[in-house]
Amino acid sequence: MVDHAGALADRVWRRYDRKQQLIRYGVLLITVMVVYWAIRDIDIFWPWVWDAPNQISSLGARMWPPDPSRLAAITNALLETVHIATLATLLTIFIALPVSYIAAQNTTPNRACLWLGRFILVASRSVNTIIWALLFVAIFGPGVLAGILAIMFRSIGFIGKLMGEAIEEIDRRPVEAMEATGASKAKVIAYAVVPQVMPAFFAIVILRWDINIRESTVLGLVGAGGIGVILQGAIDTFAWPTVATILIAIIVLVLIGEAVTGLLRRKVL
């Protein structure tokens, strides 16, 4: 009877054997050590962390009630923000589509074009929008142009990469059929490639436009136009009720953008 119970105990199901458990514990220990090392080296001033709830409460009291006296200027800045996002998205299309074409393995003319396209996509996505904005503010000076170019250069990598992946996933049979009939390269693209990627194209552009609206709200913090210019000015002058109004306006803008993109997806896709 004892031997039978021992045999049953040996046959109890375990998700991980002893070796797998030791590996998992080792990985967990290393992760904890890395997190501890990171927290220790970033030199956090812990008294400020413990005092953060009091500071948040104090700041919230200074921001309430919101001040609507500059609502007209805030509305104009929000419209400028939408214009930046919209123009940047439209301009991105004319650059991102050719780049996505040469960055897709099944449509690129040669290996050099393939790596050139992928380099452009990686370079675009590697640099944050704020960094692009700082560069263009230094080149063109403060203003909307720097913001449009910053959003555009950041969006090229996003749209180009997703469109390149969509092109790589197309059905090759229509392409091969048109090539067999002697159709030109332009006709193959127009009638065999484009119809297959159009749904993905609209979905990607709509999504990127929504993202660009959110990113455009902070460009003004570095002088690249939009609502961020007024927000930075209000923060610098400690006009916290105005800051509250601007934050509420940004939230409303993002919600409207979310609703518009949802409607566009239902209508277009």
PDB file of C-alpha atoms in Angstrom:
ATOM      1  CA  MET A   1       0.000   0.000   0.000  1.00  0.00           C
ATOM      2  CA  VAL A   2       2.873   2.338   0.848  1.00  0.00           C
ATOM      3  CA  ASP A   3       4.639   1.515  -2.396  1.00  0.00           C
ATOM      4  CA  HIS A   4       1.464   2.247  -4.327  1.00  0.00           C
ATOM      5  CA  ALA A   5       1.106   5.658  -2.634  1.00  0.00           C
ATOM      6  CA  GLY A   6       4.763   6.420  -3.380  1.00  0.00           C
ATOM      7  CA  ALA A   7       4.258   5.556  -7.025  1.00  0.00           C
ATOM      8  CA  LEU A   8       1.273   7.893  -7.195  1.00  0.00           C
ATOM      9  CA  ALA A   9       3.318  10.651  -5.584  1.00  0.00           C
ATOM     10  CA  ASP A  10       6.023  10.176  -8.200  1.00  0.00           C
ATOM     11  CA  ARG A  11       3.410  10.466 -10.934  1.00  0.00           C
ATOM     12  CA  VAL A  12       1.980  13.802  -9.695  1.00  0.00           C
ATOM     13  CA  TRP A  13       1.926  16.256 -12.604  1.00  0.00           C
ATOM     14  CA  ARG A  14       4.228  19.226 -12.351  1.00  0.00           C
ATOM     15  CA  ARG A  15       4.343  22.024 -14.875  1.00  0.00           C
ATOM     16  CA  TYR A  16       8.134  22.351 -14.696  1.00  0.00           C
ATOM     17  CA  ASP A  17      10.776  19.795 -13.814  1.00  0.00           C
ATOM     18  CA  ARG A  18      13.570  20.588 -11.381  1.00  0.00           C
ATOM     19  CA  LYS A  19      15.954  21.877 -14.047  1.00  0.00           C
ATOM     20  CA  GLN A  20      13.337  24.225 -15.523  1.00  0.00           C
ATOM     21  CA  GLN A  21      12.454  25.518 -12.049  1.00  0.00           C
ATOM     22  CA  LEU A  22      16.110  26.287 -11.291  1.00  0.00           C
ATOM     23  CA  ILE A  23      16.431  28.126 -14.616  1.00  0.00           C
ATOM     24  CA  ARG A  24      13.302  30.184 -13.914  1.00  0.00           C
ATOM     25  CA  TYR A  25      14.485  31.058 -10.396  1.00  0.00           C
ATOM     26  CA  GLY A  26      17.884  32.022 -11.818  1.00  0.00           C
ATOM     27  CA  VAL A  27      16.282  34.296 -14.428  1.00  0.00           C
ATOM     28  CA  LEU A  28      14.078  35.867 -11.737  1.00  0.00           C
ATOM     29  CA  LEU A  29      17.106  36.482  -9.502  1.00  0.00           C
ATOM     30  CA  ILE A  30      19.055  38.087 -12.361  1.00  0.00           C
ATOM     31  CA  THR A  31      16.037  40.287 -13.223  1.00  0.00           C
ATOM     32  CA  VAL A  32      15.737  41.472  -9.629  1.00  0.00           C
ATOM     33  CA  MET A  33      19.452  42.243  -9.533  1.00  0.00           C
ATOM     34  CA  VAL A  34      19.280  44.224 -12.788  1.00  0.00           C
ATOM     35  CA  VAL A  35      16.257  46.213 -11.560  1.00  0.00           C
ATOM     36  CA  TYR A  36      18.015  46.954  -8.266  1.00  0.00           C
ATOM     37  CA  TRP A  37      21.153  48.031 -10.156  1.00  0.00           C
ATOM     38  CA  ALA A  38      19.103  50.329 -12.421  1.00  0.00           C
ATOM     39  CA  ILE A  39      17.213  51.929  -9.519  1.00  0.00           C
ATOM     40  CA  ARG A  40      20.436  52.465  -7.575  1.00  0.00           C
ATOM     41  CA  ASP A  41      22.282  54.060 -10.499  1.00  0.00           C
ATOM     42  CA  ILE A  42      19.563  56.529 -11.602  1.00  0.00           C
ATOM     43  CA  ASP A  43      20.056  58.401  -8.323  1.00  0.00           C
ATOM     44  CA  ILE A  44      16.434  58.931  -7.279  1.00  0.00           C
ATOM     45  CA  PHE A  45      15.954  61.535  -4.559  1.00  0.00           C
ATOM     46  CA  TRP A  46      13.580  59.472  -2.442  1.00  0.00           C
ATOM     47  CA  PRO A  47      12.312  62.274  -0.123  1.00  0.00           C
ATOM     48  CA  TRP A  48      10.749  63.888  -3.197  1.00  0.00           C
ATOM     49  CA  VAL A  49       9.141  60.577  -4.125  1.00  0.00           C
ATOM     50  CA  TRP A  50       7.563  60.195  -0.680  1.00  0.00           C
ATOM     51  CA  ASP A  51       6.398  63.821  -0.821  1.00  0.00           C
ATOM     52  CA  ALA A  52       4.860  63.406  -4.307  1.00  0.00           C
ATOM     53  CA  PRO A  53       1.260  62.815  -3.069  1.00  0.00           C
ATOM     54  CA  ASN A  54       1.340  66.121  -1.182  1.00  0.00           C
ATOM     55  CA  GLN A  55       2.747  67.932  -4.221  1.00  0.00           C
ATOM     56  CA  ILE A  56       0.081  66.423  -6.493  1.00  0.00           C
ATOM     57  CA  SER A  57      -2.627  67.494  -4.093  1.00  0.00           C
ATOM     58  CA  SER A  58      -1.190  71.004  -3.866  1.00  0.00           C
ATOM     59  CA  LEU A  59      -0.867  71.309  -7.648  1.00  0.00           C
ATOM     60  CA  GLY A  60      -4.414  70.061  -8.150  1.00  0.00           C
ATOM     61  CA  ALA A  61      -5.700  72.689  -5.730  1.00  0.00           C
ATOM     62  CA  ARG A  62      -3.860  75.437  -7.628  1.00  0.00           C
ATOM     63  CA  MET A  63      -5.236  74.213 -10.988  1.00  0.00           C
ATOM     64  CA  TRP A  64      -8.862  74.234  -9.832  1.00  0.00           C
ATOM     65  CA  PRO A  65     -11.060  75.758 -11.085  1.00  0.00           C
ATOM     66  CA  PRO A  66      -9.850  75.934 -14.721  1.00  0.00           C
ATOM     67  CA  ASP A  67      -9.569  79.408 -16.226  1.00  0.00           C
ATOM     68  CA  PRO A  68     -11.534  79.733 -19.516  1.00  0.00           C
ATOM     69  CA  SER A  69     -10.376  83.305 -20.221  1.00  0.00           C
ATOM     70  CA  ARG A  70      -7.950  82.152 -22.944  1.00  0.00           C
ATOM     71  CA  LEU A  71     -10.300  79.631 -24.489  1.00  0.00           C
ATOM     72  CA  ALA A  72     -10.261  81.335 -27.911  1.00  0.00           C
ATOM     73  CA  ALA A  73      -6.458  81.215 -28.115  1.00  0.00           C
ATOM     74  CA  ILE A  74      -6.464  77.623 -26.894  1.00  0.00           C
ATOM     75  CA  THR A  75      -9.013  76.642 -29.556  1.00  0.00           C
ATOM     76  CA  ASN A  76      -6.910  78.248 -32.289  1.00  0.00           C
ATOM     77  CA  ALA A  77      -3.833  76.420 -31.021  1.00  0.00           C
ATOM     78  CA  LEU A  78      -5.753  73.131 -31.044  1.00  0.00           C
ATOM     79  CA  LEU A  79      -6.752  73.729 -34.661  1.00  0.00           C
ATOM     80  CA  GLU A  80      -3.114  74.431 -35.466  1.00  0.00           C
ATOM     81  CA  THR A  81      -2.221  71.142 -33.788  1.00  0.00           C
ATOM     82  CA  VAL A  82      -4.721  69.271 -35.963  1.00  0.00           C
ATOM     83  CA  HIS A  83      -3.358  71.008 -39.067  1.00  0.00           C
ATOM     84  CA  ILE A  84       0.186  69.954 -38.163  1.00  0.00           C
ATOM     85  CA  ALA A  85      -0.881  66.323 -37.732  1.00  0.00           C
ATOM     86  CA  THR A  86      -2.979  66.288 -40.920  1.00  0.00           C
ATOM     87  CA  LEU A  87      -0.422  67.958 -43.199  1.00  0.00           C
ATOM     88  CA  ALA A  88       2.403  65.836 -41.829  1.00  0.00           C
ATOM     89  CA  THR A  89       0.399  62.635 -42.406  1.00  0.00           C
ATOM     90  CA  LEU A  90      -0.456  63.627 -45.984  1.00  0.00           C
ATOM     91  CA  LEU A  91       3.144  64.540 -46.794  1.00  0.00           C
ATOM     92  CA  THR A  92       4.364  61.300 -45.252  1.00  0.00           C
ATOM     93  CA  ILE A  93       2.314  59.249 -47.710  1.00  0.00           C
ATOM     94  CA  PHE A  94       4.294  60.544 -50.712  1.00  0.00           C
ATOM     95  CA  ILE A  95       7.590  59.495 -49.126  1.00  0.00           C
ATOM     96  CA  ALA A  96       6.605  56.399 -47.158  1.00  0.00           C
ATOM     97  CA  LEU A  97       4.932  54.561 -50.059  1.00  0.00           C
ATOM     98  CA  PRO A  98       7.998  54.533 -52.368  1.00  0.00           C
ATOM     99  CA  VAL A  99      10.196  53.636 -49.400  1.00  0.00           C
ATOM    100  CA  SER A 100       7.877  50.766 -48.421  1.00  0.00           C
ATOM    101  CA  TYR A 101       7.963  49.519 -52.025  1.00  0.00           C
ATOM    102  CA  ILE A 102      11.754  49.256 -52.115  1.00  0.00           C
ATOM    103  CA  ALA A 103      11.866  47.951 -48.521  1.00  0.00           C
ATOM    104  CA  ALA A 104       9.609  44.949 -49.338  1.00  0.00           C
ATOM    105  CA  GLN A 105      11.536  41.861 -50.415  1.00  0.00           C
ATOM    106  CA  ASN A 106       9.073  40.876 -53.141  1.00  0.00           C
ATOM    107  CA  THR A 107       8.990  44.269 -54.899  1.00  0.00           C
ATOM    108  CA  THR A 108      12.417  45.824 -54.321  1.00  0.00           C
ATOM    109  CA  PRO A 109      14.473  46.263 -57.510  1.00  0.00           C
ATOM    110  CA  ASN A 110      17.689  44.957 -55.918  1.00  0.00           C
ATOM    111  CA  ARG A 111      19.475  44.319 -52.624  1.00  0.00           C
ATOM    112  CA  ALA A 112      20.940  47.835 -52.503  1.00  0.00           C
ATOM    113  CA  CYS A 113      17.448  49.383 -52.716  1.00  0.00           C
ATOM    114  CA  LEU A 114      16.204  46.905 -50.112  1.00  0.00           C
ATOM    115  CA  TRP A 115      18.819  47.933 -47.580  1.00  0.00           C
ATOM    116  CA  LEU A 116      18.420  51.621 -48.443  1.00  0.00           C
ATOM    117  CA  GLY A 117      14.672  51.409 -47.800  1.00  0.00           C
ATOM    118  CA  ARG A 118      15.150  49.567 -44.543  1.00  0.00           C
ATOM    119  CA  PHE A 119      17.818  52.012 -43.413  1.00  0.00           C
ATOM    120  CA  ILE A 120      15.400  54.906 -43.989  1.00  0.00           C
ATOM    121  CA  LEU A 121      12.657  53.125 -42.016  1.00  0.00           C
ATOM    122  CA  VAL A 122      14.965  52.295 -39.116  1.00  0.00           C
ATOM    123  CA  ALA A 123      16.443  55.817 -39.025  1.00  0.00           C
ATOM    124  CA  SER A 124      12.976  57.362 -38.962  1.00  0.00           C
ATOM    125  CA  ARG A 125      11.734  55.147 -36.137  1.00  0.00           C
ATOM    126  CA  SER A 126      14.930  55.377 -34.101  1.00  0.00           C
ATOM    127  CA  VAL A 127      14.664  59.133 -33.503  1.00  0.00           C
ATOM    128  CA  ASN A 128      11.874  60.369 -31.243  1.00  0.00           C
ATOM    129  CA  THR A 129       9.479  63.043 -32.487  1.00  0.00           C
ATOM    130  CA  ILE A 130      10.771  65.575 -29.953  1.00  0.00           C
ATOM    131  CA  ILE A 131      14.343  65.030 -31.166  1.00  0.00           C
ATOM    132  CA  TRP A 132      13.228  65.562 -34.766  1.00  0.00           C
ATOM    133  CA  ALA A 133      11.441  68.719 -33.635  1.00  0.00           C
ATOM    134  CA  LEU A 134      14.565  70.036 -31.895  1.00  0.00           C
ATOM    135  CA  LEU A 135      16.607  69.434 -35.044  1.00  0.00           C
ATOM    136  CA  PHE A 136      14.134  71.203 -37.326  1.00  0.00           C
ATOM    137  CA  VAL A 137      13.645  74.087 -34.902  1.00  0.00           C
ATOM    138  CA  ALA A 138      17.419  74.565 -35.028  1.00  0.00           C
ATOM    139  CA  ILE A 139      17.313  74.469 -38.862  1.00  0.00           C
ATOM    140  CA  PHE A 140      14.126  76.387 -39.698  1.00  0.00           C
ATOM    141  CA  GLY A 141      13.515  78.247 -36.466  1.00  0.00           C
ATOM    142  CA  PRO A 142      10.497  77.947 -34.139  1.00  0.00           C
ATOM    143  CA  GLY A 143       7.120  77.481 -35.758  1.00  0.00           C
ATOM    144  CA  VAL A 144       4.679  75.162 -37.443  1.00  0.00           C
ATOM    145  CA  LEU A 145       7.027  74.117 -40.266  1.00  0.00           C
ATOM    146  CA  ALA A 146       9.427  72.490 -37.814  1.00  0.00           C
ATOM    147  CA  GLY A 147       6.503  70.630 -36.226  1.00  0.00           C
ATOM    148  CA  ILE A 148       5.180  69.360 -39.565  1.00  0.00           C
ATOM    149  CA  LEU A 149       8.599  68.096 -40.631  1.00  0.00           C
ATOM    150  CA  ALA A 150       9.208  66.463 -37.249  1.00  0.00           C
ATOM    151  CA  ILE A 151       5.924  64.558 -37.385  1.00  0.00           C
ATOM    152  CA  MET A 152       6.500  63.661 -41.025  1.00  0.00           C
ATOM    153  CA  PHE A 153      10.005  62.273 -40.505  1.00  0.00           C
ATOM    154  CA  ARG A 154       8.803  60.228 -37.544  1.00  0.00           C
ATOM    155  CA  SER A 155       5.784  58.897 -39.466  1.00  0.00           C
ATOM    156  CA  ILE A 156       7.793  57.689 -42.459  1.00  0.00           C
ATOM    157  CA  GLY A 157       9.177  54.766 -40.488  1.00  0.00           C
ATOM    158  CA  PHE A 158       5.785  53.799 -39.059  1.00  0.00           C
ATOM    159  CA  ILE A 159       3.788  53.896 -42.304  1.00  0.00           C
ATOM    160  CA  GLY A 160       6.659  52.597 -44.437  1.00  0.00           C
ATOM    161  CA  LYS A 161       7.338  49.573 -42.246  1.00  0.00           C
ATOM    162  CA  LEU A 162       3.709  48.503 -41.943  1.00  0.00           C
ATOM    163  CA  MET A 163       3.060  49.075 -45.647  1.00  0.00           C
ATOM    164  CA  GLY A 164       6.218  47.125 -46.523  1.00  0.00           C
ATOM    165  CA  GLU A 165       4.976  44.198 -44.454  1.00  0.00           C
ATOM    166  CA  ALA A 166       1.567  44.421 -46.151  1.00  0.00           C
ATOM    167  CA  ILE A 167       3.252  44.348 -49.580  1.00  0.00           C
ATOM    168  CA  GLU A 168       5.299  41.300 -48.604  1.00  0.00           C
ATOM    169  CA  GLU A 169       2.104  39.453 -47.646  1.00  0.00           C
ATOM    170  CA  ILE A 170       0.251  39.995 -50.955  1.00  0.00           C
ATOM    171  CA  ASP A 171      -0.869  37.101 -53.135  1.00  0.00           C
ATOM    172  CA  ARG A 172       1.818  36.637 -55.800  1.00  0.00           C
ATOM    173  CA  ARG A 173      -0.500  35.017 -58.336  1.00  0.00           C
ATOM    174  CA  PRO A 174      -2.023  38.262 -59.738  1.00  0.00           C
ATOM    175  CA  VAL A 175       1.478  39.733 -60.019  1.00  0.00           C
ATOM    176  CA  GLU A 176       2.818  36.687 -61.864  1.00  0.00           C
ATOM    177  CA  ALA A 177      -0.233  36.607 -64.150  1.00  0.00           C
ATOM    178  CA  MET A 178       0.257  40.237 -65.203  1.00  0.00           C
ATOM    179  CA  GLU A 179       4.001  39.769 -65.648  1.00  0.00           C
ATOM    180  CA  ALA A 180       3.288  36.761 -67.857  1.00  0.00           C
ATOM    181  CA  THR A 181       1.153  38.940 -70.143  1.00  0.00           C
ATOM    182  CA  GLY A 182       4.025  41.384 -70.579  1.00  0.00           C
ATOM    183  CA  ALA A 183       2.505  44.170 -68.473  1.00  0.00           C
ATOM    184  CA  SER A 184       4.814  47.017 -67.535  1.00  0.00           C
ATOM    185  CA  LYS A 185       6.132  47.441 -64.002  1.00  0.00           C
ATOM    186  CA  ALA A 186       3.836  50.414 -63.417  1.00  0.00           C
ATOM    187  CA  LYS A 187       0.754  48.428 -64.478  1.00  0.00           C
ATOM    188  CA  VAL A 188       1.727  45.490 -62.288  1.00  0.00           C
ATOM    189  CA  ILE A 189       1.953  47.844 -59.314  1.00  0.00           C
ATOM    190  CA  ALA A 190      -1.292  49.647 -60.160  1.00  0.00           C
ATOM    191  CA  TYR A 191      -3.452  46.610 -60.883  1.00  0.00           C
ATOM    192  CA  ALA A 192      -1.865  43.717 -58.959  1.00  0.00           C
ATOM    193  CA  VAL A 193      -0.177  45.218 -55.905  1.00  0.00           C
ATOM    194  CA  VAL A 194      -2.143  48.358 -55.030  1.00  0.00           C
ATOM    195  CA  PRO A 195      -5.648  46.741 -54.886  1.00  0.00           C
ATOM    196  CA  GLN A 196      -4.376  44.144 -52.400  1.00  0.00           C
ATOM    197  CA  VAL A 197      -2.783  46.642 -50.007  1.00  0.00           C
ATOM    198  CA  MET A 198      -5.409  49.403 -50.155  1.00  0.00           C
ATOM    199  CA  PRO A 199      -7.343  48.210 -47.042  1.00  0.00           C
ATOM    200  CA  ALA A 200      -4.099  48.030 -45.050  1.00  0.00           C
ATOM    201  CA  PHE A 201      -3.044  51.428 -46.423  1.00  0.00           C
ATOM    202  CA  PHE A 202      -6.210  53.198 -45.215  1.00  0.00           C
ATOM    203  CA  ALA A 203      -6.047  51.474 -41.832  1.00  0.00           C
ATOM    204  CA  ILE A 204      -2.390  52.417 -41.329  1.00  0.00           C
ATOM    205  CA  VAL A 205      -2.823  56.050 -42.415  1.00  0.00           C
ATOM    206  CA  ILE A 206      -5.888  56.547 -40.204  1.00  0.00           C
ATOM    207  CA  LEU A 207      -4.064  55.040 -37.234  1.00  0.00           C
ATOM    208  CA  ARG A 208      -1.003  57.191 -37.843  1.00  0.00           C
ATOM    209  CA  TRP A 209      -3.099  60.334 -38.137  1.00  0.00           C
ATOM    210  CA  ASP A 210      -4.597  59.562 -34.739  1.00  0.00           C
ATOM    211  CA  ILE A 211      -1.119  59.052 -33.277  1.00  0.00           C
ATOM    212  CA  ASN A 212       0.145  62.254 -34.892  1.00  0.00           C
ATOM    213  CA  ILE A 213      -2.598  64.304 -33.254  1.00  0.00           C
ATOM    214  CA  ARG A 214      -1.416  63.076 -29.854  1.00  0.00           C
ATOM    215  CA  GLU A 215       2.235  63.708 -30.661  1.00  0.00           C
ATOM    216  CA  SER A 216       1.517  67.181 -32.065  1.00  0.00           C
ATOM    217  CA  THR A 217       0.198  68.332 -28.704  1.00  0.00           C
ATOM    218  CA  VAL A 218       3.703  68.312 -27.184  1.00  0.00           C
ATOM    219  CA  LEU A 219       5.682  69.790 -30.076  1.00  0.00           C
ATOM    220  CA  GLY A 220       5.168  73.314 -28.764  1.00  0.00           C
ATOM    221  CA  LEU A 221       7.212  72.454 -25.686  1.00  0.00           C
ATOM    222  CA  VAL A 222      10.306  72.716 -27.911  1.00  0.00           C
ATOM    223  CA  GLY A 223       8.967  75.588 -30.055  1.00  0.00           C
ATOM    224  CA  ALA A 224       7.545  73.553 -32.950  1.00  0.00           C
ATOM    225  CA  GLY A 225       4.016  75.001 -32.882  1.00  0.00           C
ATOM    226  CA  GLY A 226       0.654  73.746 -31.689  1.00  0.00           C
ATOM    227  CA  ILE A 227      -1.061  73.774 -28.327  1.00  0.00           C
ATOM    228  CA  GLY A 228       2.219  72.976 -26.584  1.00  0.00           C
ATOM    229  CA  VAL A 229       3.406  76.567 -27.066  1.00  0.00           C
ATOM    230  CA  ILE A 230       0.570  77.924 -24.922  1.00  0.00           C
ATOM    231  CA  LEU A 231       0.970  75.057 -22.455  1.00  0.00           C
ATOM    232  CA  GLN A 232       4.674  75.786 -21.986  1.00  0.00           C
ATOM    233  CA  GLY A 233       3.972  79.508 -21.552  1.00  0.00           C
ATOM    234  CA  ALA A 234       1.306  78.791 -18.932  1.00  0.00           C
ATOM    235  CA  ILE A 235       3.631  76.477 -17.012  1.00  0.00           C
ATOM    236  CA  ASP A 236       6.510  78.965 -17.131  1.00  0.00           C
ATOM    237  CA  THR A 237       4.278  81.719 -15.700  1.00  0.00           C
ATOM    238  CA  PHE A 238       2.690  79.404 -13.097  1.00  0.00           C
ATOM    239  CA  ALA A 239      -0.772  80.011 -14.582  1.00  0.00           C
ATOM    240  CA  TRP A 240      -2.061  76.690 -13.277  1.00  0.00           C
ATOM    241  CA  PRO A 241      -5.788  77.326 -13.921  1.00  0.00           C
ATOM    242  CA  THR A 242      -4.886  77.972 -17.577  1.00  0.00           C
ATOM    243  CA  VAL A 243      -2.805  74.789 -17.582  1.00  0.00           C
ATOM    244  CA  ALA A 244      -5.853  72.880 -16.369  1.00  0.00           C
ATOM    245  CA  THR A 245      -7.959  74.339 -19.196  1.00  0.00           C
ATOM    246  CA  ILE A 246      -5.318  73.372 -21.756  1.00  0.00           C
ATOM    247  CA  LEU A 247      -5.073  69.825 -20.421  1.00  0.00           C
ATOM    248  CA  ILE A 248      -8.850  69.427 -20.561  1.00  0.00           C
ATOM    249  CA  ALA A 249      -8.826  70.795 -24.125  1.00  0.00           C
ATOM    250  CA  ILE A 250      -6.121  68.297 -25.128  1.00  0.00           C
ATOM    251  CA  ILE A 251      -8.120  65.414 -23.662  1.00  0.00           C
ATOM    252  CA  VAL A 252     -11.210  66.555 -25.556  1.00  0.00           C
ATOM    253  CA  LEU A 253      -9.176  66.821 -28.775  1.00  0.00           C
ATOM    254  CA  VAL A 254      -7.801  63.304 -28.355  1.00  0.00           C
ATOM    255  CA  LEU A 255     -11.291  61.930 -27.685  1.00  0.00           C
ATOM    256  CA  ILE A 256     -12.620  63.669 -30.797  1.00  0.00           C
ATOM    257  CA  GLY A 257      -9.712  62.277 -32.809  1.00  0.00           C
ATOM    258  CA  GLU A 258     -10.455  58.792 -31.481  1.00  0.00           C
ATOM    259  CA  ALA A 259     -14.109  59.130 -32.487  1.00  0.00           C
ATOM    260  CA  VAL A 260     -13.207  60.429 -35.960  1.00  0.00           C
ATOM    261  CA  THR A 261     -10.716  57.628 -36.606  1.00  0.00           C
ATOM    262  CA  GLY A 262     -13.262  55.052 -35.446  1.00  0.00           C
ATOM    263  CA  LEU A 263     -15.842  56.503 -37.836  1.00  0.00           C
ATOM    264  CA  LEU A 264     -13.350  56.539 -40.703  1.00  0.00           C
ATOM    265  CA  ARG A 265     -12.432  52.914 -40.106  1.00  0.00           C
ATOM    266  CA  ARG A 266     -16.086  51.872 -40.259  1.00  0.00           C
ATOM    267  CA  LYS A 267     -16.729  53.922 -43.399  1.00  0.00           C
ATOM    268  CA  VAL A 268     -13.559  53.164 -45.337  1.00  0.00           C
ATOM    269  CA  LEU A 269     -12.651  49.612 -44.303  1.00  0.00           C
TER     270      LEU A 269
END
